[in-house]
PDB file of C-alpha atoms in Angstrom:
ATOM      1  CA  UNK A 789       0.181  -0.165   0.125  1.00  0.00           C
ATOM      2  CA  UNK A 790       1.251   3.044  -1.021  1.00  0.00           C
ATOM      3  CA  UNK A 791       1.778   6.213   1.445  1.00  0.00           C
ATOM      4  CA  UNK A 792      -0.791   8.045  -0.548  1.00  0.00           C
ATOM      5  CA  UNK A 793      -3.064   5.008  -0.574  1.00  0.00           C
ATOM      6  CA  UNK A 794      -3.577   4.656   2.988  1.00  0.00           C
ATOM      7  CA  UNK A 795      -4.181   8.415   3.414  1.00  0.00           C
ATOM      8  CA  UNK A 796      -6.831   8.462   1.396  1.00  0.00           C
ATOM      9  CA  UNK A 797      -8.176   5.464   3.174  1.00  0.00           C
ATOM     10  CA  UNK A 798      -7.595   6.866   6.672  1.00  0.00           C
ATOM     11  CA  UNK A 799      -9.513  10.296   5.018  1.00  0.00           C
ATOM     12  CA  UNK A 800     -12.385   7.902   3.545  1.00  0.00           C
ATOM     13  CA  UNK A 801     -12.782   6.077   7.412  1.00  0.00           C
ATOM     14  CA  UNK A 802     -12.785  10.306   8.642  1.00  0.00           C
ATOM     15  CA  UNK A 803     -15.394  11.027   6.311  1.00  0.00           C
ATOM     16  CA  UNK A 804     -17.396   7.847   7.163  1.00  0.00           C
ATOM     17  CA  UNK A 805     -16.957   8.526  11.119  1.00  0.00           C
ATOM     18  CA  UNK A 806     -18.573  12.239  10.695  1.00  0.00           C
ATOM     19  CA  UNK A 807     -21.145  11.206   8.457  1.00  0.00           C
ATOM     20  CA  UNK A 808     -22.192   8.482  11.243  1.00  0.00           C
ATOM     21  CA  UNK A 809     -21.519  11.392  14.111  1.00  0.00           C
ATOM     22  CA  UNK A 810     -23.939  13.470  12.164  1.00  0.00           C
ATOM     23  CA  UNK A 811     -26.811  10.938  11.789  1.00  0.00           C
ATOM     24  CA  UNK A 812     -26.821   9.889  15.930  1.00  0.00           C
ATOM     25  CA  UNK A 813     -26.429  13.542  16.449  1.00  0.00           C
ATOM     26  CA  UNK A 814     -29.492  14.517  13.885  1.00  0.00           C
ATOM     27  CA  UNK A 815     -32.018  11.322  15.047  1.00  0.00           C
ATOM     28  CA  UNK A 816     -31.510  12.508  19.042  1.00  0.00           C
ATOM     29  CA  UNK A 817     -29.443   9.704  19.778  1.00  0.00           C
ATOM     30  CA  UNK A 818     -26.430  11.718  21.409  1.00  0.00           C
ATOM     31  CA  UNK A 819     -28.551  13.587  23.253  1.00  0.00           C
ATOM     32  CA  UNK A 820     -30.409  10.684  24.795  1.00  0.00           C
ATOM     33  CA  UNK A 821     -27.431   8.650  25.763  1.00  0.00           C
ATOM     34  CA  UNK A 822     -25.922  12.179  26.875  1.00  0.00           C
ATOM     35  CA  UNK A 823     -28.966  12.669  29.302  1.00  0.00           C
ATOM     36  CA  UNK A 824     -28.874   8.869  30.147  1.00  0.00           C
ATOM     37  CA  UNK A 825     -25.374   9.230  31.220  1.00  0.00           C
ATOM     38  CA  UNK A 826     -26.090  12.706  32.709  1.00  0.00           C
ATOM     39  CA  UNK A 827     -28.585  11.287  35.146  1.00  0.00           C
ATOM     40  CA  UNK A 828     -26.239   8.053  35.891  1.00  0.00           C
ATOM     41  CA  UNK A 829     -23.825  10.775  37.297  1.00  0.00           C
ATOM     42  CA  UNK A 830     -26.056  12.571  39.207  1.00  0.00           C
ATOM     43  CA  UNK A 831     -27.010   9.247  41.165  1.00  0.00           C
ATOM     44  CA  UNK A 832     -26.623   9.574  44.467  1.00  0.00           C
ATOM     45  CA  UNK A 833     -26.286   6.058  45.082  1.00  0.00           C
ATOM     46  CA  UNK A 834     -24.543   4.613  41.731  1.00  0.00           C
ATOM     47  CA  UNK A 835     -26.163   1.278  40.778  1.00  0.00           C
ATOM     48  CA  UNK A 836     -23.799  -1.691  40.686  1.00  0.00           C
ATOM     49  CA  UNK A 837     -25.285  -2.334  37.074  1.00  0.00           C
ATOM     50  CA  UNK A 838     -24.633   0.449  34.783  1.00  0.00           C
ATOM     51  CA  UNK A 839     -25.814  -0.743  31.875  1.00  0.00           C
ATOM     52  CA  UNK A 840     -28.958  -2.564  33.585  1.00  0.00           C
ATOM     53  CA  UNK A 841     -29.593   1.389  34.896  1.00  0.00           C
ATOM     54  CA  UNK A 842     -29.334   2.185  30.738  1.00  0.00           C
ATOM     55  CA  UNK A 843     -31.372  -0.342  29.721  1.00  0.00           C
ATOM     56  CA  UNK A 844     -34.234   0.515  32.299  1.00  0.00           C
ATOM     57  CA  UNK A 845     -34.152   4.093  31.604  1.00  0.00           C
ATOM     58  CA  UNK A 846     -34.652   3.577  27.428  1.00  0.00           C
ATOM     59  CA  UNK A 847     -37.030   1.307  27.660  1.00  0.00           C
ATOM     60  CA  UNK A 848     -39.786   3.068  29.179  1.00  0.00           C
ATOM     61  CA  UNK A 849     -39.841   5.685  26.102  1.00  0.00           C
ATOM     62  CA  UNK A 850     -39.934   2.517  23.727  1.00  0.00           C
ATOM     63  CA  UNK A 851     -42.941   0.967  26.218  1.00  0.00           C
ATOM     64  CA  UNK A 852     -44.806   4.395  25.561  1.00  0.00           C
ATOM     65  CA  UNK A 853     -44.529   4.309  21.796  1.00  0.00           C
ATOM     66  CA  UNK A 854     -45.764   0.744  21.970  1.00  0.00           C
ATOM     67  CA  UNK A 855     -48.748   1.957  24.475  1.00  0.00           C
ATOM     68  CA  UNK A 856     -49.237   4.464  21.539  1.00  0.00           C
ATOM     69  CA  UNK A 857     -49.844   2.441  18.844  1.00  0.00           C
ATOM     70  CA  UNK A 858     -52.182   0.126  20.795  1.00  0.00           C
ATOM     71  CA  UNK A 859     -54.104   3.325  21.503  1.00  0.00           C
ATOM     72  CA  UNK A 860     -54.671   4.224  18.095  1.00  0.00           C
ATOM     73  CA  UNK A 861     -55.836   1.325  17.349  1.00  0.00           C
ATOM     74  CA  UNK A 862     -58.389   0.479  19.977  1.00  0.00           C
ATOM     75  CA  UNK A 863     -59.387   4.574  19.319  1.00  0.00           C
ATOM     76  CA  UNK A 864     -59.609   3.079  15.527  1.00  0.00           C
ATOM     77  CA  UNK A 865     -61.834   0.456  16.322  1.00  0.00           C
ATOM     78  CA  UNK A 866     -64.051   1.958  18.622  1.00  0.00           C
ATOM     79  CA  UNK A 867     -64.408   5.074  16.043  1.00  0.00           C
ATOM     80  CA  UNK A 868     -65.657   1.589  13.699  1.00  0.00           C
ATOM     81  CA  UNK A 869     -67.845   0.736  16.318  1.00  0.00           C
ATOM     82  CA  UNK A 870     -69.534   4.199  17.014  1.00  0.00           C
ATOM     83  CA  UNK A 871     -70.365   4.786  13.501  1.00  0.00           C
ATOM     84  CA  UNK A 872     -71.973   0.920  13.098  1.00  0.00           C
ATOM     85  CA  UNK A 873     -74.185   1.296  16.236  1.00  0.00           C
ATOM     86  CA  UNK A 874     -75.162   5.221  15.054  1.00  0.00           C
ATOM     87  CA  UNK A 875     -76.174   3.358  11.549  1.00  0.00           C
ATOM     88  CA  UNK A 876     -77.897   0.899  13.582  1.00  0.00           C
ATOM     89  CA  UNK A 877     -79.490   3.462  15.821  1.00  0.00           C
ATOM     90  CA  UNK A 878     -80.372   5.441  12.755  1.00  0.00           C
ATOM     91  CA  UNK A 879     -81.982   2.534  10.692  1.00  0.00           C
ATOM     92  CA  UNK A 880     -83.945   1.626  14.434  1.00  0.00           C
ATOM     93  CA  UNK A 881     -85.198   4.832  14.372  1.00  0.00           C
ATOM     94  CA  UNK A 882     -86.271   4.923  10.559  1.00  0.00           C
ATOM     95  CA  UNK A 883     -88.315   1.539  10.911  1.00  0.00           C
ATOM     96  CA  UNK A 884     -89.912   2.989  13.988  1.00  0.00           C
ATOM     97  CA  UNK A 885     -91.501   6.803  11.893  1.00  0.00           C
TER      98      UNK A 885
END
């Protein structure tokens, strides 16, 4: 490998690292991990399992997202049921008249 080739490879690796860093920053990953690490640092009693602490801190937001999805599905189902019952009521009222 020539010195010029080695320099190009190193520049390519640096460019990929920078691109990845920008990706992590733009998607909020860096802010989230920074917040998690600050919270861990500020814990009065440091947990013996730092990784477990971080995982438990991340999971609630993932669970919240799942809860939102479930609630949206339930909402759509309930709207359909309201629509069906409204039509049924209207038909029943029309038969009486």
